[in-house]
Short mmCIF file of C-alpha atoms and ligand atoms in Angstrom, two decimals:
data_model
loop_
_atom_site.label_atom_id
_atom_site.label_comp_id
_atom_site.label_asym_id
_atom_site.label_seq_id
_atom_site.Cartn_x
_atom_site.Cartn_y
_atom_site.Cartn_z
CA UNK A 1 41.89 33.77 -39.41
CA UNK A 2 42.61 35.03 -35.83
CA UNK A 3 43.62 31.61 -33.92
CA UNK A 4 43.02 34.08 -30.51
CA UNK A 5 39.49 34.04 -30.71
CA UNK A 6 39.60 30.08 -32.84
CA UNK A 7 40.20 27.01 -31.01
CA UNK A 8 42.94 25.35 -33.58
CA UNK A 9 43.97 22.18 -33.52
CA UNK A 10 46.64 20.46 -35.55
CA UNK A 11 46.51 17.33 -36.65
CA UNK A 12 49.37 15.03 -38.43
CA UNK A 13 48.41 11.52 -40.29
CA UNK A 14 51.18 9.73 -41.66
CA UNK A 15 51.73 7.23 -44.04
CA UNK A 16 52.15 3.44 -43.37
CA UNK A 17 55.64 2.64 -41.70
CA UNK A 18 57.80 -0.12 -44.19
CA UNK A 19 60.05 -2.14 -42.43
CA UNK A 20 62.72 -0.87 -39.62
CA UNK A 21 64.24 1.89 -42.04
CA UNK A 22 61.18 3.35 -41.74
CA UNK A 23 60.56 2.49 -38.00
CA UNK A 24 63.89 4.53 -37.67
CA UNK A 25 63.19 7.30 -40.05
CA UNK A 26 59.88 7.51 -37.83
CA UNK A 27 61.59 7.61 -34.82
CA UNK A 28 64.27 10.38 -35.85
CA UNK A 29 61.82 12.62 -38.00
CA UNK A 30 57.77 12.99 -36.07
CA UNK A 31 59.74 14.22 -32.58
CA UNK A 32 60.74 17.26 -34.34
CA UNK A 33 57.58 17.76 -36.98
CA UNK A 34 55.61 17.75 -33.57
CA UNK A 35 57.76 20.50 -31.91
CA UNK A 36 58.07 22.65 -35.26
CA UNK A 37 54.52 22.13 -35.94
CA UNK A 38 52.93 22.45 -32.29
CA UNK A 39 50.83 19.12 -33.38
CA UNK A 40 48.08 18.29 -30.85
CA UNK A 41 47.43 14.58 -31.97
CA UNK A 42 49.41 11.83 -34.44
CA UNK A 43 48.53 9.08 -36.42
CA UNK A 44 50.70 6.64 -38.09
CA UNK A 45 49.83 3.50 -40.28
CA UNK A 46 51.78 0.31 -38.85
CA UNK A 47 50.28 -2.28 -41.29
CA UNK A 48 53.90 -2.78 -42.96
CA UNK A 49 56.14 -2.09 -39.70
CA UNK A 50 57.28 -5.18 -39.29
CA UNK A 51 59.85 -5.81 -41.96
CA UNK A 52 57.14 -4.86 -44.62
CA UNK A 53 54.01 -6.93 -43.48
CA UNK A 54 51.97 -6.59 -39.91
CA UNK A 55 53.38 -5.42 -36.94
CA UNK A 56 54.65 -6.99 -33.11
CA UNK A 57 54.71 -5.52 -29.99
CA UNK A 58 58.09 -4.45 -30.81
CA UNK A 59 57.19 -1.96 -33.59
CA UNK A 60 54.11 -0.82 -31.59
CA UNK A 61 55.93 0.26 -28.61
CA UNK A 62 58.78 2.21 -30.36
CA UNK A 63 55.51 4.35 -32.35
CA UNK A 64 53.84 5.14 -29.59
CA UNK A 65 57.35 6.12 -28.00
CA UNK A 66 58.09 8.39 -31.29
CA UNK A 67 54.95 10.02 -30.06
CA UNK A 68 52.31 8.81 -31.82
CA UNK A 69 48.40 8.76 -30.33
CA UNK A 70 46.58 5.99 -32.48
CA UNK A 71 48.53 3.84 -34.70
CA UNK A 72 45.64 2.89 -38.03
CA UNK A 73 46.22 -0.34 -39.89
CA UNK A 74 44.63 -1.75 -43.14
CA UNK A 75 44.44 -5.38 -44.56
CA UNK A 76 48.00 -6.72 -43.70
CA UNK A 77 47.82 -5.84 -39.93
CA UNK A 78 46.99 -9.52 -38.88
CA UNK A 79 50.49 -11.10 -40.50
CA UNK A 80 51.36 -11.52 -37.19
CA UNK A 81 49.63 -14.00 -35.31
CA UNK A 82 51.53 -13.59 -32.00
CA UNK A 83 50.13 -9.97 -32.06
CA UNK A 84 46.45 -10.60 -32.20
CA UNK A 85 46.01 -10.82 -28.38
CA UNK A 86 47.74 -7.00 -28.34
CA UNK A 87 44.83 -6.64 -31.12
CA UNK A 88 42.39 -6.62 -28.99
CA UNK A 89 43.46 -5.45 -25.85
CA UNK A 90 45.15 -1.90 -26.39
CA UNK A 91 42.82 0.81 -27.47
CA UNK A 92 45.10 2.55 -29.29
CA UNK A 93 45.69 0.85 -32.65
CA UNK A 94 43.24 -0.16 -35.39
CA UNK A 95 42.31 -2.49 -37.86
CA UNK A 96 39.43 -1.28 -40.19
CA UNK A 97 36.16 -1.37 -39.03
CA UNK A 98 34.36 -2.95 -41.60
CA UNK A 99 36.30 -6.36 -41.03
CA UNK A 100 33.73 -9.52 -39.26
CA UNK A 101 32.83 -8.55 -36.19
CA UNK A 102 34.86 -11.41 -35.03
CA UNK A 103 37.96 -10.41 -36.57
CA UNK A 104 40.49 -9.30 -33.96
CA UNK A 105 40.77 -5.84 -33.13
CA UNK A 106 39.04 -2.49 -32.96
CA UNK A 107 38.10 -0.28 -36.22
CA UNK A 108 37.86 2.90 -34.25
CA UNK A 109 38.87 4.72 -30.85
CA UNK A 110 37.97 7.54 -29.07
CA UNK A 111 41.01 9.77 -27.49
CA UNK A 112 40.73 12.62 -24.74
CA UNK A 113 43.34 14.51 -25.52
CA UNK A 114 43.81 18.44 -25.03
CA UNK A 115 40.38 19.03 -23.79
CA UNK A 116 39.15 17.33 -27.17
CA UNK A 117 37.50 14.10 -27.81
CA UNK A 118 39.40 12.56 -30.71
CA UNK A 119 37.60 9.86 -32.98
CA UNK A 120 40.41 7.72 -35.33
CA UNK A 121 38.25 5.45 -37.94
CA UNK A 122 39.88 3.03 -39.56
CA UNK A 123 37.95 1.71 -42.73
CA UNK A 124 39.23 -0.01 -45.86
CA UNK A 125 37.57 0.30 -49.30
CA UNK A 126 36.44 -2.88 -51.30
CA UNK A 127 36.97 -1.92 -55.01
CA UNK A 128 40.52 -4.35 -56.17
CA UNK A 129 40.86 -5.52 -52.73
CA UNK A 130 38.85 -7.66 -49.85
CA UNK A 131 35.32 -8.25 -50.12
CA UNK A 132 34.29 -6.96 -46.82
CA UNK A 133 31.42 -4.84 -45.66
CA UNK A 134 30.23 -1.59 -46.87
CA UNK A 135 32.65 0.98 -45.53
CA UNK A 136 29.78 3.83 -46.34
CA UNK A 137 27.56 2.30 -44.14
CA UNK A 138 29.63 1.36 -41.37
CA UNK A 139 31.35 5.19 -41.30
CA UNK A 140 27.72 5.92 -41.17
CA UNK A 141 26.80 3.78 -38.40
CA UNK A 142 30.19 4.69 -36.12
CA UNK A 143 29.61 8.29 -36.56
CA UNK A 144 25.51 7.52 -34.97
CA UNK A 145 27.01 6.00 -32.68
CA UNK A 146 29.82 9.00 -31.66
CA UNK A 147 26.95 11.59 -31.59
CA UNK A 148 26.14 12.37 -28.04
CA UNK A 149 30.14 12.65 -27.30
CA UNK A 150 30.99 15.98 -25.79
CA UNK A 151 32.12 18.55 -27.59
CA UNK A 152 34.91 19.52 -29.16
CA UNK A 153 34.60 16.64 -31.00
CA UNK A 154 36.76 15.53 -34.09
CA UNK A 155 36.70 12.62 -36.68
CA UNK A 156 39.77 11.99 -38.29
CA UNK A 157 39.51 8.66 -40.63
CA UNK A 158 42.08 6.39 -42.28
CA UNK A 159 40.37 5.30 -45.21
CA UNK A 160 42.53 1.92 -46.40
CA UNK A 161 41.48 1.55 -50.29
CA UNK A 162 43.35 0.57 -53.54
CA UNK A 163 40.74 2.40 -55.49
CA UNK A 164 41.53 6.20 -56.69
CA UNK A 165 37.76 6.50 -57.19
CA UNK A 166 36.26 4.59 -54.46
CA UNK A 167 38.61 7.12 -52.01
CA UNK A 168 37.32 10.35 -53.78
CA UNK A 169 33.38 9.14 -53.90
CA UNK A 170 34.17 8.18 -49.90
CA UNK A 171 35.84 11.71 -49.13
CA UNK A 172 32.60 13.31 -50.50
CA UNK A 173 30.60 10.89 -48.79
CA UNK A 174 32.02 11.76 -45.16
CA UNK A 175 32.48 15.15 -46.36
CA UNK A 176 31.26 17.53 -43.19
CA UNK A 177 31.23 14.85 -40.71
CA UNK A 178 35.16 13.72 -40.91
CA UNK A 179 37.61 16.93 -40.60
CA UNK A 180 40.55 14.90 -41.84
CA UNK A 181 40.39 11.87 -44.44
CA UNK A 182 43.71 10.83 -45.39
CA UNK A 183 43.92 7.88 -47.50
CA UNK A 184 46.43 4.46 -47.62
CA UNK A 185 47.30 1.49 -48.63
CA UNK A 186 49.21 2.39 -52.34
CA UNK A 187 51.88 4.07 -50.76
CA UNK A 188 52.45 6.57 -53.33
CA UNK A 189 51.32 10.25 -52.21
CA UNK A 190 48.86 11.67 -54.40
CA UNK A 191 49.47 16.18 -54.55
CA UNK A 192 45.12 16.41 -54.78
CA UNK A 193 45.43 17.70 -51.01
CA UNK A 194 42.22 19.87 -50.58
CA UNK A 195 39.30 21.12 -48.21
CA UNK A 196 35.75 19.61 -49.68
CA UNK A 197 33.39 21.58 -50.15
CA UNK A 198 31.56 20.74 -46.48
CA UNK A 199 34.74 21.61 -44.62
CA UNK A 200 36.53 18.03 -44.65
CA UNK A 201 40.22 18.20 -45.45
CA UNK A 202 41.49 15.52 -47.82
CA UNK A 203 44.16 13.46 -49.88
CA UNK A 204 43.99 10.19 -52.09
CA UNK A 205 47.03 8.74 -50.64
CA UNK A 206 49.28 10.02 -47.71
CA UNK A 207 52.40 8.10 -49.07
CA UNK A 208 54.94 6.06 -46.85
CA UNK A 209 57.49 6.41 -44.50
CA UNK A 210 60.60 4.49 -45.52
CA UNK A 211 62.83 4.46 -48.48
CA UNK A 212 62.12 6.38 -51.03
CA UNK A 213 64.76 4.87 -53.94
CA UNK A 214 62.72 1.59 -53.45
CA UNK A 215 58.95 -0.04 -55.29
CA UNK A 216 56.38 1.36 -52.74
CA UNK A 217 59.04 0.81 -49.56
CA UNK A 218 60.22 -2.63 -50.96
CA UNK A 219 63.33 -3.92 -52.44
CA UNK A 220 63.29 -3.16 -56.23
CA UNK A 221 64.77 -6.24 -57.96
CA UNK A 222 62.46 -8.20 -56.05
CA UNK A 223 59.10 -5.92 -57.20
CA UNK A 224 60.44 -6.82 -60.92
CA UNK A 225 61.15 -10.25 -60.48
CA UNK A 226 57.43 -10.59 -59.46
CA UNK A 227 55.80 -8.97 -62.45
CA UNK A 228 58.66 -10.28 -64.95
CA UNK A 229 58.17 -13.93 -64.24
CA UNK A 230 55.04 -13.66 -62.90
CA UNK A 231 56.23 -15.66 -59.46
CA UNK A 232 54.89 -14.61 -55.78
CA UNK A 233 58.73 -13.82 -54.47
CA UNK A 234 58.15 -12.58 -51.15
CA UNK A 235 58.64 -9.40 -51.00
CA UNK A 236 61.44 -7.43 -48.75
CA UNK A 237 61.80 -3.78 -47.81
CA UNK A 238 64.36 -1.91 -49.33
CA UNK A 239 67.40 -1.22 -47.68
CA UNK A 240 69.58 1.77 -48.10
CA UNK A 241 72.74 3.59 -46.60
CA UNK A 242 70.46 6.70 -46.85
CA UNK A 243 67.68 7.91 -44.62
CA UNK A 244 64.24 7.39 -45.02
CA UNK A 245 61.44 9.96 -45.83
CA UNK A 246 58.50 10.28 -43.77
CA UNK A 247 55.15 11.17 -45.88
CA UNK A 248 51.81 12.50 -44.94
CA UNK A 249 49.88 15.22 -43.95
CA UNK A 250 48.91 18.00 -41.20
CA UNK A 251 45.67 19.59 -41.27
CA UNK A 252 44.71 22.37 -38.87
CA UNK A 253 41.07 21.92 -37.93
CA UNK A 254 38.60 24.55 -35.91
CA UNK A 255 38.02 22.17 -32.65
CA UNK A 256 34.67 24.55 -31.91
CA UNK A 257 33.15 23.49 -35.44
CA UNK A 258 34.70 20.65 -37.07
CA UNK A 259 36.04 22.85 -39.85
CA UNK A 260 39.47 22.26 -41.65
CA UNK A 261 40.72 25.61 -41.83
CA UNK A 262 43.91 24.35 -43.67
CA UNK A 263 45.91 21.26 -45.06
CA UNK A 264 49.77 20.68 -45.94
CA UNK A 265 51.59 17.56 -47.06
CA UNK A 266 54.58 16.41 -45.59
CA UNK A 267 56.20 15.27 -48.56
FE1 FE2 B 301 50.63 -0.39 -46.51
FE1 FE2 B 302 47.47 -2.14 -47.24
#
């Protein structure tokens, strides 16, 4: 493809942030995958920032410093009750959008950036996890509602779900009208990165960022303790001498059409 005459845009999502190695391994890794990749616009999932569950002011500022543009969420973003004012004021992190309407917080934002109107959704499935509303229908209804937005125009969504399935059968559902649908909340990246057949790029699970020796981010012993006696021990991220890796994925999207013209993990 000749990217003279093709308006390219790259985009990086990346996996949910556990605890401060990861806050750290953030903060020391995206600077230089935006400068090696010439990345035009960042997402990170902060549900686990702080110290594995939610996320303060603290954690916020130091990802938007790292250079992030939206920071996505999913069903443990409200751990902290101090940051629910911060919630609903700043525009540029999300709690999924199929939550109560009175829930705090915003499901999706809309980002000039680059000459381009960025759209960040933020939904979380319902199959093993909370009984909320219909993510379909509410992608369906935000999209509506994001229709007369100038152009260039692009969707990106962080789709929140615990169900392999319920991602894939979402994927194909926003297929076309999302260019990038990267998937959280398992922290385990999936390698079934791909461009649907309508032109979305997209991936069943983006991974984490934080250590990888560790039982999705957390402290081992503690993980097997839980399912060996069968006791709710709170959980703890793991720690580790060694740095952290930082998971997800880039996609480079056609800014003109929608189009994902290719997809990468950062693995
Ligand atoms: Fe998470
Ligand atoms: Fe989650």
């Amino acid at each position: 493809m000749n990217n003279e005459t093709v308006n390219i845009v790259r985009v990086a999502m990346i996996g949910d942030i556990v605890g401060s190695h990861g806050l750290e391994t953030l903060t020391v890794k995206l600077p230089v995958l935006i400068k090696e990749h010439n990345l035009n616009f960042v997402t990170v999932n902060g549900e686990n920032a702080a110290e594995g569950f939610g996320i303060t002011e603290r954690e916020y500022k130091l990802i938007i410093q790292a250079g992030v543009d939206v920071i996505t969420s999913g069903n443990h973003v409200w751990e902290k009750r101090e940051f629910w004012s911060f919630l609903e004021n700043e525009k540029n992190i999300l709690r999924p959008a199929n939550y109560p309407p009175s829930v705090p917080g915003a499901g999706f934002a809309r980002i000039e950036k680059g000459g381009v109107n960025w759209i960040v959704i933020n939904l979380q499935g319902r199959e093993f996890i909370n009984a909320i509303d219909c993510p379909f229908m509410r992608f369906d209804s935000i999209v509506n509602e994001q229709k007369d937005v100038a152009k260039p125009q692009i969707i990106i969504v962080d789709f929140h779900a615990e169900s392999s399935r319920e991602k894939e059968a979402f994927a194909y559902h926003a297929d076309g009208r999302a260019s990038l649908i990267a998937c959280t909340h398992t922290h385990v990246q999936t390698a079934d990165e791909r461009i649907l057949p309508k032109g979305s790029a997209y991936i069943t699970d983006i991974g984490m960022t934080g250590i990888t020796d560790s039982v999705i981010g957390m402290d081992i012993k503690i993980c097997q303790e839980r399912f060996r006696k069968q006791v709710q021990y709170q959980m703890k991220p793991a720690v580790s001498i060694e740095q952290g890796q930082l998971q997800g994925i880039i996609a480079e999207i056609d800014a003109d059409t929608g189009t994902a013209v290719s997809v990468k993990r950062i693995a």
